[in-house]
Amino acid sequence: MSAFVASRRLLRTIAGHGWRARSSKPAQNVHISKPGAGFSFELTDEQKEFQATARKFALEEIIPVAAQYDKTGEYPLPLIKRAWELGLINSHIPESCGGLGLGSFEACLITEELAYGCTGVQTAIEANSLGQMPVIIAGNEQQQKKYLGRMTEEPMMCAYCVTEPGAGSDVAGIKTKAEKKGDEYVINGQKMWITNGGKANWYFLLARTDPNPKAPASKAFTGFIVEANTPGIQIGRKEMNMGQRCSDTRGIVFEDVRVPKENVLIAEGAGFKIAMGAFDKTRPPVAAGAVGLAKRALDEATKYALERKTFGKPIVEHQAVSFMLAEMAMKVELARMAYQRAAWEVDAGRRNTYYASIAKAFAGDVANQVATDAVQIFGGNGFNTEYPVEKLMRDAKIYQLLNP
């Protein structure tokens, strides 16, 4: 009986105060904390401001139109333009290139809020960060100013071209080739499942430059910046996916695409390390997106459980439902802590591969578990498109499949 009472109190707290006033506050970002400061869960005023701006945007502008974008599959360009105006996109771009130069922690705070509104919209926005990250961590000053700078001047997208039909998580299995001819590289190959593939102004592309199949991955691949309007690029049809339908996902064919040597990142053979380094910085936001979806599912399920009545009382008063909601809340809090640790580590200048991998895997599972439980709590209504949780369940699955 005591466990039941405890779970009821937890649920009443969630419903009465809202998750936005949660007691577990994100950890302070180390790169803006005072020297020698210890562990803290308090946000800085700047972090609170970005979080509040993203929250307001999600609640007032994303949620009202999310279902329609899901139904039509239309690219959410008006929302992306608005996010750009609010400074909620391209947050990683350095100040030297006209950007905000925010850390991973701040980016994750923004991402969780946007994902609460719609992960399809959030994924379209976050794909920009993934495409930009190789240039941020490995681009020279000229490359950064040219390709990152233009993205601060007007709403513009880029894409991360690594995945292929036969090479997803197995990055070393990439078949796309780049052959040096004079002062250019000629690229041939096919990429698949490229987010923002049909909307990007430029791509980060990983290709094999060492023809020796036995060459180690650490030396066999090179990273390129490729203008999307380069002759020889063929953009495929928009893929209609199970969830996150407004995100633009396509296959791209590169046929004798010529790229100047000036667009090589660092040097020939450095591509694999660049790609892996980008993942360390982009996995925490992926996990944050999963947490945003899970929290939305928890909030929708809690609200429904307090309103829906069976056998003369709200279903939240049935032990099976209240226990389920309590477990959902625990999972969301733990997943949030996981991505915050991963983001905090990378902002501290430490390699976060271990924590970032844990955060992404755990948060992806939590998003699916919580969304599925939300549908269960809604019962038959949860299976209907008139209610929000069936979309959340479809949108969640990709978080267990994403490569980054």
PDB file of C-alpha atoms in Angstrom, residues 160-290:
ATOM      1  CA  TYR A 160      25.771  14.625 -43.070  1.00  0.00           C
ATOM      2  CA  CYS A 161      26.410  12.204 -45.950  1.00  0.00           C
ATOM      3  CA  VAL A 162      27.946   9.071 -44.467  1.00  0.00           C
ATOM      4  CA  THR A 163      25.354   6.264 -44.391  1.00  0.00           C
ATOM      5  CA  GLU A 164      25.076   4.061 -47.487  1.00  0.00           C
ATOM      6  CA  PRO A 165      22.723   1.251 -48.553  1.00  0.00           C
ATOM      7  CA  GLY A 166      25.246  -1.267 -47.252  1.00  0.00           C
ATOM      8  CA  ALA A 167      27.002   0.737 -44.558  1.00  0.00           C
ATOM      9  CA  GLY A 168      25.218   2.297 -41.616  1.00  0.00           C
ATOM     10  CA  SER A 169      26.778   1.755 -38.215  1.00  0.00           C
ATOM     11  CA  ASP A 170      29.607  -0.038 -40.039  1.00  0.00           C
ATOM     12  CA  VAL A 171      31.202   3.180 -41.232  1.00  0.00           C
ATOM     13  CA  ALA A 172      34.310   1.285 -42.299  1.00  0.00           C
ATOM     14  CA  GLY A 173      32.183  -0.476 -44.915  1.00  0.00           C
ATOM     15  CA  ILE A 174      31.608   2.674 -46.967  1.00  0.00           C
ATOM     16  CA  LYS A 175      31.998   2.130 -50.734  1.00  0.00           C
ATOM     17  CA  THR A 176      31.795   5.700 -52.038  1.00  0.00           C
ATOM     18  CA  LYS A 177      35.167   6.542 -53.593  1.00  0.00           C
ATOM     19  CA  ALA A 178      37.076   9.743 -54.176  1.00  0.00           C
ATOM     20  CA  GLU A 179      39.944   9.745 -56.652  1.00  0.00           C
ATOM     21  CA  LYS A 180      42.364  12.645 -56.797  1.00  0.00           C
ATOM     22  CA  LYS A 181      42.872  14.153 -60.245  1.00  0.00           C
ATOM     23  CA  GLY A 182      45.040  17.235 -60.275  1.00  0.00           C
ATOM     24  CA  ASP A 183      43.670  19.830 -57.876  1.00  0.00           C
ATOM     25  CA  GLU A 184      40.318  18.048 -57.592  1.00  0.00           C
ATOM     26  CA  TYR A 185      38.784  14.872 -56.264  1.00  0.00           C
ATOM     27  CA  VAL A 186      36.257  12.948 -58.369  1.00  0.00           C
ATOM     28  CA  ILE A 187      33.613  11.301 -56.216  1.00  0.00           C
ATOM     29  CA  ASN A 188      31.435   8.337 -57.172  1.00  0.00           C
ATOM     30  CA  GLY A 189      29.033   6.467 -54.945  1.00  0.00           C
ATOM     31  CA  GLN A 190      25.655   6.390 -53.285  1.00  0.00           C
ATOM     32  CA  LYS A 191      24.472   7.607 -49.892  1.00  0.00           C
ATOM     33  CA  MET A 192      21.208   6.635 -48.206  1.00  0.00           C
ATOM     34  CA  TRP A 193      18.928   7.825 -45.396  1.00  0.00           C
ATOM     35  CA  ILE A 194      20.374  11.327 -45.517  1.00  0.00           C
ATOM     36  CA  THR A 195      18.390  13.721 -43.326  1.00  0.00           C
ATOM     37  CA  ASN A 196      17.900  17.093 -45.059  1.00  0.00           C
ATOM     38  CA  GLY A 197      19.277  15.415 -48.190  1.00  0.00           C
ATOM     39  CA  GLY A 198      16.935  17.295 -50.501  1.00  0.00           C
ATOM     40  CA  LYS A 199      17.075  20.590 -48.608  1.00  0.00           C
ATOM     41  CA  ALA A 200      20.781  21.000 -47.903  1.00  0.00           C
ATOM     42  CA  ASN A 201      22.941  23.771 -49.294  1.00  0.00           C
ATOM     43  CA  TRP A 202      26.064  21.672 -48.752  1.00  0.00           C
ATOM     44  CA  TYR A 203      27.078  18.253 -47.458  1.00  0.00           C
ATOM     45  CA  PHE A 204      29.758  16.759 -45.278  1.00  0.00           C
ATOM     46  CA  LEU A 205      30.680  13.629 -47.219  1.00  0.00           C
ATOM     47  CA  LEU A 206      32.852  10.696 -46.194  1.00  0.00           C
ATOM     48  CA  ALA A 207      34.492   8.757 -49.027  1.00  0.00           C
ATOM     49  CA  ARG A 208      37.244   6.194 -49.449  1.00  0.00           C
ATOM     50  CA  THR A 209      40.433   7.671 -50.885  1.00  0.00           C
ATOM     51  CA  ASP A 210      42.675   4.640 -50.345  1.00  0.00           C
ATOM     52  CA  PRO A 211      41.760   1.963 -52.921  1.00  0.00           C
ATOM     53  CA  ASN A 212      43.461  -0.745 -50.862  1.00  0.00           C
ATOM     54  CA  PRO A 213      40.614  -2.730 -49.220  1.00  0.00           C
ATOM     55  CA  LYS A 214      42.975  -3.761 -46.425  1.00  0.00           C
ATOM     56  CA  ALA A 215      43.860  -0.202 -45.485  1.00  0.00           C
ATOM     57  CA  PRO A 216      42.842   0.636 -41.892  1.00  0.00           C
ATOM     58  CA  ALA A 217      39.726   2.773 -41.527  1.00  0.00           C
ATOM     59  CA  SER A 218      41.750   5.396 -39.684  1.00  0.00           C
ATOM     60  CA  LYS A 219      43.645   6.122 -42.916  1.00  0.00           C
ATOM     61  CA  ALA A 220      41.341   4.966 -45.721  1.00  0.00           C
ATOM     62  CA  PHE A 221      38.686   7.685 -45.656  1.00  0.00           C
ATOM     63  CA  THR A 222      38.607  11.411 -46.292  1.00  0.00           C
ATOM     64  CA  GLY A 223      36.064  14.026 -45.283  1.00  0.00           C
ATOM     65  CA  PHE A 224      34.860  16.528 -47.896  1.00  0.00           C
ATOM     66  CA  ILE A 225      32.633  19.580 -47.988  1.00  0.00           C
ATOM     67  CA  VAL A 226      30.478  19.285 -51.106  1.00  0.00           C
ATOM     68  CA  GLU A 227      28.245  22.010 -52.504  1.00  0.00           C
ATOM     69  CA  ALA A 228      24.765  20.549 -53.078  1.00  0.00           C
ATOM     70  CA  ASN A 229      24.463  22.143 -56.530  1.00  0.00           C
ATOM     71  CA  THR A 230      27.653  20.527 -57.841  1.00  0.00           C
ATOM     72  CA  PRO A 231      27.119  18.818 -61.230  1.00  0.00           C
ATOM     73  CA  GLY A 232      26.760  15.047 -60.940  1.00  0.00           C
ATOM     74  CA  ILE A 233      24.716  15.019 -57.734  1.00  0.00           C
ATOM     75  CA  GLN A 234      21.384  13.250 -58.114  1.00  0.00           C
ATOM     76  CA  ILE A 235      18.946  13.646 -55.236  1.00  0.00           C
ATOM     77  CA  GLY A 236      16.486  10.791 -54.758  1.00  0.00           C
ATOM     78  CA  ARG A 237      12.838  10.866 -53.745  1.00  0.00           C
ATOM     79  CA  LYS A 238      11.719  11.762 -50.254  1.00  0.00           C
ATOM     80  CA  GLU A 239      11.364   8.572 -48.233  1.00  0.00           C
ATOM     81  CA  MET A 240       8.028   8.081 -46.466  1.00  0.00           C
ATOM     82  CA  ASN A 241       9.012   6.734 -43.092  1.00  0.00           C
ATOM     83  CA  MET A 242       7.120   5.197 -40.202  1.00  0.00           C
ATOM     84  CA  GLY A 243       7.568   8.285 -38.060  1.00  0.00           C
ATOM     85  CA  GLN A 244       9.106  11.767 -38.047  1.00  0.00           C
ATOM     86  CA  ARG A 245       7.484  12.144 -41.451  1.00  0.00           C
ATOM     87  CA  CYS A 246       8.110  15.843 -41.966  1.00  0.00           C
ATOM     88  CA  SER A 247      11.857  15.277 -41.791  1.00  0.00           C
ATOM     89  CA  ASP A 248      13.414  15.156 -45.269  1.00  0.00           C
ATOM     90  CA  THR A 249      15.177  11.795 -45.748  1.00  0.00           C
ATOM     91  CA  ARG A 250      16.610  10.796 -49.131  1.00  0.00           C
ATOM     92  CA  GLY A 251      19.156   8.818 -51.042  1.00  0.00           C
ATOM     93  CA  ILE A 252      21.830  10.752 -52.957  1.00  0.00           C
ATOM     94  CA  VAL A 253      23.917   9.549 -55.898  1.00  0.00           C
ATOM     95  CA  PHE A 254      27.317  11.078 -56.637  1.00  0.00           C
ATOM     96  CA  GLU A 255      28.420  10.518 -60.227  1.00  0.00           C
ATOM     97  CA  ASP A 256      31.760  12.022 -61.257  1.00  0.00           C
ATOM     98  CA  VAL A 257      31.260  14.849 -58.795  1.00  0.00           C
ATOM     99  CA  ARG A 258      34.297  17.122 -58.789  1.00  0.00           C
ATOM    100  CA  VAL A 259      35.336  18.705 -55.496  1.00  0.00           C
ATOM    101  CA  PRO A 260      38.315  21.078 -55.138  1.00  0.00           C
ATOM    102  CA  LYS A 261      41.119  19.955 -52.855  1.00  0.00           C
ATOM    103  CA  GLU A 262      40.435  23.055 -50.745  1.00  0.00           C
ATOM    104  CA  ASN A 263      37.281  21.310 -49.530  1.00  0.00           C
ATOM    105  CA  VAL A 264      39.146  18.455 -47.862  1.00  0.00           C
ATOM    106  CA  LEU A 265      38.896  18.553 -44.073  1.00  0.00           C
ATOM    107  CA  ILE A 266      42.349  18.459 -42.401  1.00  0.00           C
ATOM    108  CA  ALA A 267      43.997  16.110 -44.899  1.00  0.00           C
ATOM    109  CA  GLU A 268      43.498  13.019 -46.981  1.00  0.00           C
ATOM    110  CA  GLY A 269      42.927  10.004 -44.745  1.00  0.00           C
ATOM    111  CA  ALA A 270      41.610  11.937 -41.734  1.00  0.00           C
ATOM    112  CA  GLY A 271      37.908  11.444 -42.489  1.00  0.00           C
ATOM    113  CA  PHE A 272      37.148   8.487 -40.247  1.00  0.00           C
ATOM    114  CA  LYS A 273      38.486  10.203 -37.137  1.00  0.00           C
ATOM    115  CA  ILE A 274      36.561  13.360 -38.005  1.00  0.00           C
ATOM    116  CA  ALA A 275      33.318  11.434 -38.428  1.00  0.00           C
ATOM    117  CA  MET A 276      33.771   9.603 -35.133  1.00  0.00           C
ATOM    118  CA  GLY A 277      34.700  12.818 -33.354  1.00  0.00           C
ATOM    119  CA  ALA A 278      31.506  14.427 -34.612  1.00  0.00           C
ATOM    120  CA  PHE A 279      29.452  11.586 -33.114  1.00  0.00           C
ATOM    121  CA  ASP A 280      30.807  12.304 -29.641  1.00  0.00           C
ATOM    122  CA  LYS A 281      29.339  15.800 -29.862  1.00  0.00           C
ATOM    123  CA  THR A 282      26.073  14.915 -31.630  1.00  0.00           C
ATOM    124  CA  ARG A 283      25.012  11.827 -29.691  1.00  0.00           C
ATOM    125  CA  PRO A 284      24.002  13.789 -26.557  1.00  0.00           C
ATOM    126  CA  PRO A 285      21.488  15.911 -28.540  1.00  0.00           C
ATOM    127  CA  VAL A 286      20.071  12.727 -30.110  1.00  0.00           C
ATOM    128  CA  ALA A 287      19.524  11.393 -26.592  1.00  0.00           C
ATOM    129  CA  ALA A 288      18.013  14.723 -25.551  1.00  0.00           C
ATOM    130  CA  GLY A 289      15.531  14.457 -28.413  1.00  0.00           C
ATOM    131  CA  ALA A 290      14.489  11.018 -27.218  1.00  0.00           C
TER     132      ALA A 290
END
